[in-house]
PDB file of C-alpha atoms (C1' of nucleotides) in Angstrom:
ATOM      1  CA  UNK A 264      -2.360  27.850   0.058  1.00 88.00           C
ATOM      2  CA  UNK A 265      -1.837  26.855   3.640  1.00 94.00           C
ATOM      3  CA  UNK A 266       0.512  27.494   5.881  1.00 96.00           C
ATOM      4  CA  UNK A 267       1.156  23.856   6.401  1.00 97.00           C
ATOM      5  CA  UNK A 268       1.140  22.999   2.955  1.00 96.00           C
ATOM      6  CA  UNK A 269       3.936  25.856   2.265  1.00 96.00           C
ATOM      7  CA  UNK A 270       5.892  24.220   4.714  1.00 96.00           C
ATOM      8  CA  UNK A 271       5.746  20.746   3.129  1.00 97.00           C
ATOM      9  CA  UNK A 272       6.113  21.748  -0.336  1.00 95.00           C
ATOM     10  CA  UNK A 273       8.851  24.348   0.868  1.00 95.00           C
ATOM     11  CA  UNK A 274      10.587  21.038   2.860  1.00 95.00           C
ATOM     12  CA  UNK A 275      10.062  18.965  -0.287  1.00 95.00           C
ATOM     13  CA  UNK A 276      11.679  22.082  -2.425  1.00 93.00           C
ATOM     14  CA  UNK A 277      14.877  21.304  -1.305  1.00 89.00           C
ATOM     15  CA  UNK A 278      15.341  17.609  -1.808  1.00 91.00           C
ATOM     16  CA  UNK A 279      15.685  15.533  -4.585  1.00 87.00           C
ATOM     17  CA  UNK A 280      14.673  11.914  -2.721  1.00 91.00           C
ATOM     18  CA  UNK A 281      11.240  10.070  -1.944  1.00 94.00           C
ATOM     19  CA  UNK A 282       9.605  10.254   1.069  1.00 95.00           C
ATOM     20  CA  UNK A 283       6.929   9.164   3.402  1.00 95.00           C
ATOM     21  CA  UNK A 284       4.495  11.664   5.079  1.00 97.00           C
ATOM     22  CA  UNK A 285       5.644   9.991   8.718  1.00 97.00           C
ATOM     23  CA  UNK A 286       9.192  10.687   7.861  1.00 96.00           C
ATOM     24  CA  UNK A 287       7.992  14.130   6.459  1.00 97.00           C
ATOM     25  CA  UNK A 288       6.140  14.618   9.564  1.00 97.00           C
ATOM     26  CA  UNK A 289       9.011  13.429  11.751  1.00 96.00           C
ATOM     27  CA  UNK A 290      11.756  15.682   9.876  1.00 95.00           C
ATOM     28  CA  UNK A 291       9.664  18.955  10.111  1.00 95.00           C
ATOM     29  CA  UNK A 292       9.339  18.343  13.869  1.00 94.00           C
ATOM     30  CA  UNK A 293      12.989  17.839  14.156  1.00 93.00           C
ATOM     31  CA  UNK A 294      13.897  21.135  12.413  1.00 92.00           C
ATOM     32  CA  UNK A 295      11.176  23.183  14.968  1.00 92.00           C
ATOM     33  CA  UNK A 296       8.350  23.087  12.765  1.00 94.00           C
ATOM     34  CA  UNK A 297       5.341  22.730  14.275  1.00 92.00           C
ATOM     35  CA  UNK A 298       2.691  21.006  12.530  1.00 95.00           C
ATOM     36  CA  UNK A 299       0.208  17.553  12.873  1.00 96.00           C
ATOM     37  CA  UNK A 300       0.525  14.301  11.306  1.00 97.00           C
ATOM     38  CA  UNK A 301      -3.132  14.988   9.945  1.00 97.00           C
ATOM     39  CA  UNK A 302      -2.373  17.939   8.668  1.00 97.00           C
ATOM     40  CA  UNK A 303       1.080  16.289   6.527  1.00 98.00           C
ATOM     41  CA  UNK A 304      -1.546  14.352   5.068  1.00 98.00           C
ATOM     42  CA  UNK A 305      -3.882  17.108   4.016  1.00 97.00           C
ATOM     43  CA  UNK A 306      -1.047  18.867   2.506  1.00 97.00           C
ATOM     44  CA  UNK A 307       0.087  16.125   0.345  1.00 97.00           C
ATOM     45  CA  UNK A 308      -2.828  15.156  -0.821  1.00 96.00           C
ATOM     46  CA  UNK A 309      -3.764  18.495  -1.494  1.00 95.00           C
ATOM     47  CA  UNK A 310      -0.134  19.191  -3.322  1.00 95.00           C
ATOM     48  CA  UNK A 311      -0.620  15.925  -5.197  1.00 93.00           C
ATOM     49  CA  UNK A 312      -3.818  16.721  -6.537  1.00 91.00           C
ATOM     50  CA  UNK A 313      -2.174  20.289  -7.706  1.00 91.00           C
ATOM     51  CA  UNK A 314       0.459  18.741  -9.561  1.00 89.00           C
ATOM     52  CA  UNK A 315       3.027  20.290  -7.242  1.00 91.00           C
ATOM     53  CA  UNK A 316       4.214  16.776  -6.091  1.00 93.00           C
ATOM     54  CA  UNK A 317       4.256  12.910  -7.640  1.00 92.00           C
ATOM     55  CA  UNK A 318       3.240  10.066  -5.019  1.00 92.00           C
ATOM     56  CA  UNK A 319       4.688   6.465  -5.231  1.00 90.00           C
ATOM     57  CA  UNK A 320       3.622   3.636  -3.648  1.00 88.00           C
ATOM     58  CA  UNK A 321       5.742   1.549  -1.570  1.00 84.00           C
ATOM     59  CA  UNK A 322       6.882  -2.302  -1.775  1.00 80.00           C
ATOM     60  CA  UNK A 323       5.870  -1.849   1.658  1.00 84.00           C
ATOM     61  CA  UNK A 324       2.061  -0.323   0.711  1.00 84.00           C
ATOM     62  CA  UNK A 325       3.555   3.467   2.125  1.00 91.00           C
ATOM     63  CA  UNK A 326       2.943   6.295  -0.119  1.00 94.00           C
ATOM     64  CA  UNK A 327       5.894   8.172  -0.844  1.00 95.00           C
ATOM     65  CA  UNK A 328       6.095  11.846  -2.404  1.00 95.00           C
ATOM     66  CA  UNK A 329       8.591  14.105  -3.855  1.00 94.00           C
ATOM     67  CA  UNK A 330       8.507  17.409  -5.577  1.00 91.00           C
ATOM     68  CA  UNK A 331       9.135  17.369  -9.040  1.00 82.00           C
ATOM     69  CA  UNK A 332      11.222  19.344 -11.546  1.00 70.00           C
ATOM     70  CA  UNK A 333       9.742  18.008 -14.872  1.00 66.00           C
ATOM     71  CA  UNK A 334       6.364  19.345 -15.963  1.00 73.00           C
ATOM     72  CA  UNK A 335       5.948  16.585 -17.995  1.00 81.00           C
ATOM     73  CA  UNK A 336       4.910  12.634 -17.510  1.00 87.00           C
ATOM     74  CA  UNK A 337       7.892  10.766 -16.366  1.00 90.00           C
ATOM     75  CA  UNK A 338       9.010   7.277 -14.323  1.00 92.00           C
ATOM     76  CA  UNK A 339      11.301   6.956 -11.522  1.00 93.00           C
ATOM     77  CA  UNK A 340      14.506   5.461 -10.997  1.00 94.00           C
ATOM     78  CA  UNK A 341      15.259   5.268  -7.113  1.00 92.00           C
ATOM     79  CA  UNK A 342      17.829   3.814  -4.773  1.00 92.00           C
ATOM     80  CA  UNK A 343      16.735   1.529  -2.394  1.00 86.00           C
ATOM     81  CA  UNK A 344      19.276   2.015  -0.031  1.00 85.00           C
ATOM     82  CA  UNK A 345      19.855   5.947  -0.034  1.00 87.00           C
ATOM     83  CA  UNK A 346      16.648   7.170  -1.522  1.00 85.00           C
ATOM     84  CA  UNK A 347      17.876   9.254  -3.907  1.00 91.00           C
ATOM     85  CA  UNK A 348      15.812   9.361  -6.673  1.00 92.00           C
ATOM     86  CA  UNK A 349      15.991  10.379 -10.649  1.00 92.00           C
ATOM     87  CA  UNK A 350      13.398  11.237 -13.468  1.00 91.00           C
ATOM     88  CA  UNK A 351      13.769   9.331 -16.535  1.00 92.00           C
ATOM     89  CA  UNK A 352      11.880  10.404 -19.353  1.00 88.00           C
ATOM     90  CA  UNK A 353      10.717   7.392 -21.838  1.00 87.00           C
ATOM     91  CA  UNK A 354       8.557   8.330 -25.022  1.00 91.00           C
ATOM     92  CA  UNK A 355       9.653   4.749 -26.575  1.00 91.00           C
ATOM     93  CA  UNK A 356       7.741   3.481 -23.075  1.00 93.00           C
ATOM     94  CA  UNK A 357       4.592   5.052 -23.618  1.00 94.00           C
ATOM     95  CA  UNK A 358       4.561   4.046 -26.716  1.00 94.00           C
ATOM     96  CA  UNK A 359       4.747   0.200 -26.304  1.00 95.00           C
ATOM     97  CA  UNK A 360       2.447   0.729 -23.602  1.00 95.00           C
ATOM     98  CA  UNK A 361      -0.291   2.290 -25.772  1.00 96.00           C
ATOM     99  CA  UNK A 362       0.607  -0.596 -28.350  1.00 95.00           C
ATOM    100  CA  UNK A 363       0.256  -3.333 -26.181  1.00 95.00           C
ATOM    101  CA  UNK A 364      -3.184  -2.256 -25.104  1.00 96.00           C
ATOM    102  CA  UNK A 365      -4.283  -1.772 -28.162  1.00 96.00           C
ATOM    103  CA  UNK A 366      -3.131  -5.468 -29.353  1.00 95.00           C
ATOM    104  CA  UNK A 367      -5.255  -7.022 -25.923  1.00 95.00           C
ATOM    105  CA  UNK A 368      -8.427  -4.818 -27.367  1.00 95.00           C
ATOM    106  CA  UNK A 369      -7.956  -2.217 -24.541  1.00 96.00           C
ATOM    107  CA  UNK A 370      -7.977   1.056 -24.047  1.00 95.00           C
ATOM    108  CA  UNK A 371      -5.417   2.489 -22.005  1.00 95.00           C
ATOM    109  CA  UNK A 372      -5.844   4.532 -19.105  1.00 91.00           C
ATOM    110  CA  UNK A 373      -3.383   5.031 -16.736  1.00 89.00           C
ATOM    111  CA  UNK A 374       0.146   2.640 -16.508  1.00 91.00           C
ATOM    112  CA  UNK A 375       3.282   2.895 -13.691  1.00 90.00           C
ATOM    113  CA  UNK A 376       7.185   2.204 -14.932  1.00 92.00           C
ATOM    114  CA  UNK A 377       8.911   2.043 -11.385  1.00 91.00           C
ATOM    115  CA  UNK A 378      12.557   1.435 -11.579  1.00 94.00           C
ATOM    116  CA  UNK A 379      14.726   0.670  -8.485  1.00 92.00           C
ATOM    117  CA  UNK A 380      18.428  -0.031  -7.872  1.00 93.00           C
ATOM    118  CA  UNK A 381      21.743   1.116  -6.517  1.00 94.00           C
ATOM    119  CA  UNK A 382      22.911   4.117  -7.415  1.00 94.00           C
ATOM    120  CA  UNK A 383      26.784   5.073  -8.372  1.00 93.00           C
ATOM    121  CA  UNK A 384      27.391   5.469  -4.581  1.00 92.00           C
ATOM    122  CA  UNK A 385      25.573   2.772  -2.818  1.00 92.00           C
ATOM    123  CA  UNK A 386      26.743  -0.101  -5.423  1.00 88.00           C
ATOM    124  CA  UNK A 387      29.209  -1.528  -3.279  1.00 86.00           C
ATOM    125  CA  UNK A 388      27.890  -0.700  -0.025  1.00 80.00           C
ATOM    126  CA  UNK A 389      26.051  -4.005   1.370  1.00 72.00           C
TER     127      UNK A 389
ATOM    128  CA  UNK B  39       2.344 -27.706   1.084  1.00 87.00           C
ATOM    129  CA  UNK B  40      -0.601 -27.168   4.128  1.00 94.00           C
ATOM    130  CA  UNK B  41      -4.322 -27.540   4.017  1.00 95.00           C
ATOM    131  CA  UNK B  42      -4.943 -23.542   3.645  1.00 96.00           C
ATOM    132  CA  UNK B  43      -2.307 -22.900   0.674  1.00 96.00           C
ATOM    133  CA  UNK B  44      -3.651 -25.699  -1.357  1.00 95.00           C
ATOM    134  CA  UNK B  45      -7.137 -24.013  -0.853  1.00 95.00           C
ATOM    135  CA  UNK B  46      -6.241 -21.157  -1.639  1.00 96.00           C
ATOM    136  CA  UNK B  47      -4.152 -21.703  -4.736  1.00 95.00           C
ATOM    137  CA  UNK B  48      -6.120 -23.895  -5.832  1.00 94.00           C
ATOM    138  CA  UNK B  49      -9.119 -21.233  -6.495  1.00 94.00           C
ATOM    139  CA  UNK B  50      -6.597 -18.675  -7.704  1.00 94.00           C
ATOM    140  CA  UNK B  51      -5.574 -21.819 -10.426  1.00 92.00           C
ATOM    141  CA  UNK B  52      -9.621 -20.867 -11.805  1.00 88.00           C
ATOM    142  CA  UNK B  53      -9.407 -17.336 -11.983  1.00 90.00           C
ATOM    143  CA  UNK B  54      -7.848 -14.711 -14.490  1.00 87.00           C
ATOM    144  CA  UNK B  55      -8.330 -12.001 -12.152  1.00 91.00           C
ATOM    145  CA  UNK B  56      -6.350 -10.505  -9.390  1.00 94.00           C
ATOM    146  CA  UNK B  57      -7.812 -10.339  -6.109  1.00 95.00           C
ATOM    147  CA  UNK B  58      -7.404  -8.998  -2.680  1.00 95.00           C
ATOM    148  CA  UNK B  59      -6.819 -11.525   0.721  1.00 96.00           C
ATOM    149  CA  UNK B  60      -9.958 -10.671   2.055  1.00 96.00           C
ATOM    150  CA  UNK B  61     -11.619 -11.197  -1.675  1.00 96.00           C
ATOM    151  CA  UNK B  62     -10.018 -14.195  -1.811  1.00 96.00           C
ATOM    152  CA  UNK B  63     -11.129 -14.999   1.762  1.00 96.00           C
ATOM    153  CA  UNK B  64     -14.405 -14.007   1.603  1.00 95.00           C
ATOM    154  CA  UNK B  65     -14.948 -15.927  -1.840  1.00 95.00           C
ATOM    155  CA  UNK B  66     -14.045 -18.776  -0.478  1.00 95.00           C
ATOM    156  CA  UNK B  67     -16.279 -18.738   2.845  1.00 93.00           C
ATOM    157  CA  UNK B  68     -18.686 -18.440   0.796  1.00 92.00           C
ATOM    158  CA  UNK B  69     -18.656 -21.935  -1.414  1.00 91.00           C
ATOM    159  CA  UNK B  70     -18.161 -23.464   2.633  1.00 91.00           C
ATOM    160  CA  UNK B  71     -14.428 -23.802   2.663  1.00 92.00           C
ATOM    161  CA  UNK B  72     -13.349 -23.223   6.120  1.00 91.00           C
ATOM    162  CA  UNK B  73     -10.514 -21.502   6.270  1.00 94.00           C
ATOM    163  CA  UNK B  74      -9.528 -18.147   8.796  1.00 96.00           C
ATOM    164  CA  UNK B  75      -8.117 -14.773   7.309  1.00 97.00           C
ATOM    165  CA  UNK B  76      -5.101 -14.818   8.643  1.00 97.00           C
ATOM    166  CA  UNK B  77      -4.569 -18.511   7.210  1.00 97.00           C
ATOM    167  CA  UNK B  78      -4.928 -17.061   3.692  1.00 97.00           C
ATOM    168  CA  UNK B  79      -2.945 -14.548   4.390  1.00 97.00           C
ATOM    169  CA  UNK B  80      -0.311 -16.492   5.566  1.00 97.00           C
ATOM    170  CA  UNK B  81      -0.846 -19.046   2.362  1.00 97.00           C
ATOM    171  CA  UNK B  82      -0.399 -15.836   0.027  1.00 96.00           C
ATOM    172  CA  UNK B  83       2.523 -14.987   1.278  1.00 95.00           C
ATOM    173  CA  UNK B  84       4.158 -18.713   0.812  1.00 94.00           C
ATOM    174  CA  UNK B  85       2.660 -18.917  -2.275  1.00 94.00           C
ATOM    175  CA  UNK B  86       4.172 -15.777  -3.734  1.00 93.00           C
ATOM    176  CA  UNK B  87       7.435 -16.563  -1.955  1.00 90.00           C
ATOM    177  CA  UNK B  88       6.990 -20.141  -3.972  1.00 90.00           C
ATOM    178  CA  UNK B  89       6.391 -17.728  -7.041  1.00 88.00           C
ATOM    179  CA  UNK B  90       3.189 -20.009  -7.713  1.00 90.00           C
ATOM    180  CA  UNK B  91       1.678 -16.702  -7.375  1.00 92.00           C
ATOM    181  CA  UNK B  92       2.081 -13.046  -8.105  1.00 91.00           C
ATOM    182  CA  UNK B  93       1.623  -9.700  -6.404  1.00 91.00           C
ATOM    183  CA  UNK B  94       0.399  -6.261  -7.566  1.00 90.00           C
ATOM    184  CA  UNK B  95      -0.332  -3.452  -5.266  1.00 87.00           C
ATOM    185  CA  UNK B  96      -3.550  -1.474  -6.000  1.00 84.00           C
ATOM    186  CA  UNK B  97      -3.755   2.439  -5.866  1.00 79.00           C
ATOM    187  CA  UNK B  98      -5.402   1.974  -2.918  1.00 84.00           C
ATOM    188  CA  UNK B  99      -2.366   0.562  -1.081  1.00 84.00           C
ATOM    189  CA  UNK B 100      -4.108  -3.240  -1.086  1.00 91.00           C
ATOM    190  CA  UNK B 101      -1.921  -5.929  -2.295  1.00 94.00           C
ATOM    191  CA  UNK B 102      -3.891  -7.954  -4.928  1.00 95.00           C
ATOM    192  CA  UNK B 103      -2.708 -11.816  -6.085  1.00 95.00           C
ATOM    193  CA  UNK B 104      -3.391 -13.570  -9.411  1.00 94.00           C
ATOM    194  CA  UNK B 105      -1.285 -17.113 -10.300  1.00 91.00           C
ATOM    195  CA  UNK B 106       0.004 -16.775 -13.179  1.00 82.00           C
ATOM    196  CA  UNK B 107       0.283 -18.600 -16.124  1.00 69.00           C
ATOM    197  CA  UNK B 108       3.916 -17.906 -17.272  1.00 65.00           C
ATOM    198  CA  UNK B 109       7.313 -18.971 -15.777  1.00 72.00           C
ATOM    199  CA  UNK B 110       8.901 -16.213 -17.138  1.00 80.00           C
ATOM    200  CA  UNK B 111       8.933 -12.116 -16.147  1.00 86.00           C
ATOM    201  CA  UNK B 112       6.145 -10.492 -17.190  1.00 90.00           C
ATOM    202  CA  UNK B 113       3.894  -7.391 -16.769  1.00 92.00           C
ATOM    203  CA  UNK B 114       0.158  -6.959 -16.517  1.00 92.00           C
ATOM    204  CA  UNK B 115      -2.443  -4.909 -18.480  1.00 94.00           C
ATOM    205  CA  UNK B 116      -5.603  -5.010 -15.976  1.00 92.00           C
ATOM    206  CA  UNK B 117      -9.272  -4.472 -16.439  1.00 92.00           C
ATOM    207  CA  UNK B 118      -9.886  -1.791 -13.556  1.00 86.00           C
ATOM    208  CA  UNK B 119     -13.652  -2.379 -14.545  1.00 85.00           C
ATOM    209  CA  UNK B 120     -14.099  -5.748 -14.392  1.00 87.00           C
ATOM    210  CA  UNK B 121     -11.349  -7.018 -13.274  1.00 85.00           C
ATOM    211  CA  UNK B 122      -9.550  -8.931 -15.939  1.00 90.00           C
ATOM    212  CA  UNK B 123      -6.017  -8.943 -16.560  1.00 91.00           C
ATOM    213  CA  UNK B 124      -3.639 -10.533 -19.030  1.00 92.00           C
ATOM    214  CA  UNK B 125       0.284 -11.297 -19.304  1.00 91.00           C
ATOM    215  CA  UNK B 126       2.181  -8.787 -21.811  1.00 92.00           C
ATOM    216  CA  UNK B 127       5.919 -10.084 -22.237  1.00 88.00           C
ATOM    217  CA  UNK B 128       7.964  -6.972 -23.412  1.00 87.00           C
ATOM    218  CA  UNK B 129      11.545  -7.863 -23.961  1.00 91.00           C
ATOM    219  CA  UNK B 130      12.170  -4.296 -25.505  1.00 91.00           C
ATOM    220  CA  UNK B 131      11.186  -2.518 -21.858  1.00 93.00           C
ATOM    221  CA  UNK B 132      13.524  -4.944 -20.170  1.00 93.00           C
ATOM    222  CA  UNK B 133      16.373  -3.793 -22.017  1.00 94.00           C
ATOM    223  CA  UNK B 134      15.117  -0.561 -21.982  1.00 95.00           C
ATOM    224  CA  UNK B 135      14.936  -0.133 -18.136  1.00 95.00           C
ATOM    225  CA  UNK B 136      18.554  -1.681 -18.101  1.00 95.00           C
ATOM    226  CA  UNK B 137      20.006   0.499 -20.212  1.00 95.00           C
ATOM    227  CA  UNK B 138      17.986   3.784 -18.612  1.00 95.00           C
ATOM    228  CA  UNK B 139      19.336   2.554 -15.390  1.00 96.00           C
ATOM    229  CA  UNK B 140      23.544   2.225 -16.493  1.00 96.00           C
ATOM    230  CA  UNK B 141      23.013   5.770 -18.114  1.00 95.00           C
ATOM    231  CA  UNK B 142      22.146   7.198 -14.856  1.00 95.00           C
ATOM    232  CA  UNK B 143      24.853   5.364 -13.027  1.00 96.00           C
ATOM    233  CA  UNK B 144      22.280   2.504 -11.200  1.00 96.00           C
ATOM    234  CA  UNK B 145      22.237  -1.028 -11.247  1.00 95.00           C
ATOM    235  CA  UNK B 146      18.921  -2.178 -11.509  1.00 95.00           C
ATOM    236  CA  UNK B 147      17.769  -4.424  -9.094  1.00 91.00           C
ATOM    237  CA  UNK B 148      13.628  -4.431  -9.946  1.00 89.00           C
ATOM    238  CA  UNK B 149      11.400  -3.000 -12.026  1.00 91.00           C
ATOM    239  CA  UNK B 150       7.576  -2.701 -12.014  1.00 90.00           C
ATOM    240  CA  UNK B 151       5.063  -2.451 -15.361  1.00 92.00           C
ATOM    241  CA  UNK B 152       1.851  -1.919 -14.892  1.00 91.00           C
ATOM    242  CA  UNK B 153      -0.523  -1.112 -17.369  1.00 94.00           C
ATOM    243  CA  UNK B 154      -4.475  -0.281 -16.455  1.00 92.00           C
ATOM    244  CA  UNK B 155      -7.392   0.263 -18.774  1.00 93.00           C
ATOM    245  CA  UNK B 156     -10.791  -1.179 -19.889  1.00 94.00           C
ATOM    246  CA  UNK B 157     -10.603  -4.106 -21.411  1.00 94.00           C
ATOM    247  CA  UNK B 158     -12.678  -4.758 -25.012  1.00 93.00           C
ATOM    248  CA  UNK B 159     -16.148  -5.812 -22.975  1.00 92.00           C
ATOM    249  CA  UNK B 160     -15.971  -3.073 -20.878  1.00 92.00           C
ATOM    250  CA  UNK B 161     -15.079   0.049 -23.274  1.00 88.00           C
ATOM    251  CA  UNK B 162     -18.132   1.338 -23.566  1.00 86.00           C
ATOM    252  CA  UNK B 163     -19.926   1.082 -20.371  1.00 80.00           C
ATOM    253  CA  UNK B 164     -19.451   3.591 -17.911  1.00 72.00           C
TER     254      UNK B 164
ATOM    255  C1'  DT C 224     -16.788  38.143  13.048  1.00 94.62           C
ATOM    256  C1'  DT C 225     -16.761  34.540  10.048  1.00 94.62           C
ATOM    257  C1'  DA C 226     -14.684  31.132   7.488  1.00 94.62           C
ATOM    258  C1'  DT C 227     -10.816  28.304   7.168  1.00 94.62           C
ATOM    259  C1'  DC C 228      -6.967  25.798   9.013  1.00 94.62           C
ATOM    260  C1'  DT C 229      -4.921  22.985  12.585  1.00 94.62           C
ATOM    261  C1'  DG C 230      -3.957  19.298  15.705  1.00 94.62           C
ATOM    262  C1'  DC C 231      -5.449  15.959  18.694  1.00 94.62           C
ATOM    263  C1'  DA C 232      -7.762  11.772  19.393  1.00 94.62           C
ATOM    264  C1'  DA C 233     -10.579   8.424  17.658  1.00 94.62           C
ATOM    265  C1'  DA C 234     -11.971   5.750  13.727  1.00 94.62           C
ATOM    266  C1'  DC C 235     -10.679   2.814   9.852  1.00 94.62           C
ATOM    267  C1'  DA C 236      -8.681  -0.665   6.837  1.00 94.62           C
ATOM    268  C1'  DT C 237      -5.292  -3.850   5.928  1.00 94.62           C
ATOM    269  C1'  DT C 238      -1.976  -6.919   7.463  1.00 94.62           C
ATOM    270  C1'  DT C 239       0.755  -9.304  11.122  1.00 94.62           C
ATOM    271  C1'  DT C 240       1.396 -11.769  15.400  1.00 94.62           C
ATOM    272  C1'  DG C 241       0.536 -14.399  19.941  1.00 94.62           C
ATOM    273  C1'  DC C 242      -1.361 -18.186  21.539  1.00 94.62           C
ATOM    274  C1'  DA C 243      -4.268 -22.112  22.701  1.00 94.62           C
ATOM    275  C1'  DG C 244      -6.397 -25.955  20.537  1.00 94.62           C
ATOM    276  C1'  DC C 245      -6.638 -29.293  16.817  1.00 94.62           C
ATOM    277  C1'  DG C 246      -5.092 -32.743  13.735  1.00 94.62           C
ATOM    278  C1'  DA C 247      -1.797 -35.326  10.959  1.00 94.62           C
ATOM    279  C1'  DG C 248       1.951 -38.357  11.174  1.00 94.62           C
TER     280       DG C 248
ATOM    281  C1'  DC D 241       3.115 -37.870  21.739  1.00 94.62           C
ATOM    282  C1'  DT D 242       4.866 -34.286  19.097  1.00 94.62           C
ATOM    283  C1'  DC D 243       5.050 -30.821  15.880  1.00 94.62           C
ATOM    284  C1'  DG D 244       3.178 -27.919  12.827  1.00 94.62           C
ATOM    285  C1'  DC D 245      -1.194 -25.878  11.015  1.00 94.62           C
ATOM    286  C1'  DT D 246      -5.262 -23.230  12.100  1.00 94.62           C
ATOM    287  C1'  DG D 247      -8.193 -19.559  13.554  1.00 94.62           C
ATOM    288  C1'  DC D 248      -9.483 -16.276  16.771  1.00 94.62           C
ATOM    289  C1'  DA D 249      -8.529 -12.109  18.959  1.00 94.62           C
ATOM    290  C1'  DA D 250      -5.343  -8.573  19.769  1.00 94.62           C
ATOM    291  C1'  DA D 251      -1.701  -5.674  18.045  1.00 94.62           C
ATOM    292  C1'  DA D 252       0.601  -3.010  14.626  1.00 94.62           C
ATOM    293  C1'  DT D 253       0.719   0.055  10.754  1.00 94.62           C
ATOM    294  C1'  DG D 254      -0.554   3.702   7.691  1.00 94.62           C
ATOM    295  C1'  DT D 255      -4.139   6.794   6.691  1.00 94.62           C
ATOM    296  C1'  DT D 256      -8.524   9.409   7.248  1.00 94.62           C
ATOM    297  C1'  DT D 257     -12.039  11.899   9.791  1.00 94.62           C
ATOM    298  C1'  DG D 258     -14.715  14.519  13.558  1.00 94.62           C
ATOM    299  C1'  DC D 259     -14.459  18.236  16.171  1.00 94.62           C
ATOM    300  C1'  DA D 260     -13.174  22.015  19.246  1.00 94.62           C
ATOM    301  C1'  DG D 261     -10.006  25.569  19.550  1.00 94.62           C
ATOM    302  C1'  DA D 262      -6.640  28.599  17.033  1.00 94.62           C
ATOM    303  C1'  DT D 263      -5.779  31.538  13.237  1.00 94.62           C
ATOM    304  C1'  DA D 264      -6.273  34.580   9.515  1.00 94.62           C
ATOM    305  C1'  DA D 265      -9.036  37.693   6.466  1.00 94.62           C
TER     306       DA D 265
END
DNA sequence: TTATCTGCAAACATTTTGCAGCGAG
DNA sequence: CTCGCTGCAAAATGTTTGCAGATAA
């Protein structure tokens, strides 16, 4: 393991929202790190391929990331206005999904349940 | 409605396929429509705002359009051999997503379903 | 020393925008 | 004539790659 690659996954350790690699990249700079854009990418990529982190596209086409607890396959629920972002667990989901494919004749392979919302806090907030 | 839109949804009215701009672009240069990228990109983009059309983004951070059939929400189950996709309704995830997002304190604003696999013709081949 | 990691700059791919010319009304 | 549509070229954006120097084993 790298040393940048400790640093993102140690950065991503202590936060429980989404984020882009720029704003990774920019928020490591601000704290003193020092470390390239390039090199944020490397690391994610590199941490997404080990498991260590889950990746998200973007209405927007950015690729977001965030460390997770759960071992297990999961879906997102985020806010769009804070960021803050929760694991929901859905067996009753992967099972439809598997149904469904089966009833169209296909085989499944890979499917995304992306939820997004306000949370408790941001509600009210315009 | 312009020249370019009509074009353009016009060919996505024969197809059951999602495709990219420049797909869509290139496709048509090719049976001698004139008509410049940034025109169809434009035309996508009033199309989908229209919702004559709809949107998916690929894994590879492309945004890929289909028209739809169906007035109604739906979700896709896509081909990522060939190419082929087709509407799955699922009233029981709506509620689902609704209710996962109250229990966590959100209100859900939008959800994404996607579901990717080979379809029947292409189970088999490589 | 030798192999790997790093960061810069340049390359890339997709999408958006500025602008001059064209064409429909 | 006027206004909006069109298409080119240029810009913007997000990401990847080549490479020389730094770093670690």
């Amino acid at each position: 393991m790298t040393r940048v690659e400790r640093l993102v996954g140690d950065f991503l350790r202590g936060r429980d929202q989404f984020a882009s690699a720029q704003q990774i990249h920019a928020l490591l700079r601000e704290q003193g790190e020092r470390a390239g854009l390039s090199s944020v990418y490397r690391a994610l990529r590199a941490l997404e391929q080990a498991g260590e982190v889950d990746a998200l596209a973007n209405e927007a086409g950015e690729t977001l990331f965030r460390r997770c607890a759960a071992d297990q396959h999961h879906h997102h629920l985020r806010c769009t206005r804070c960021g803050v972002s929760v694991d929901v667990a859905a067996p009753a989901v992967e099972r439809w999904a598997e149904r469904a494919a089966r009833e169209a004749g296909f085989t499944l392979d890979h499917h995304t349940v992306e939820l997004s919302g306000r949370c408790g806090k941001c509600a009210r907030v315009p």
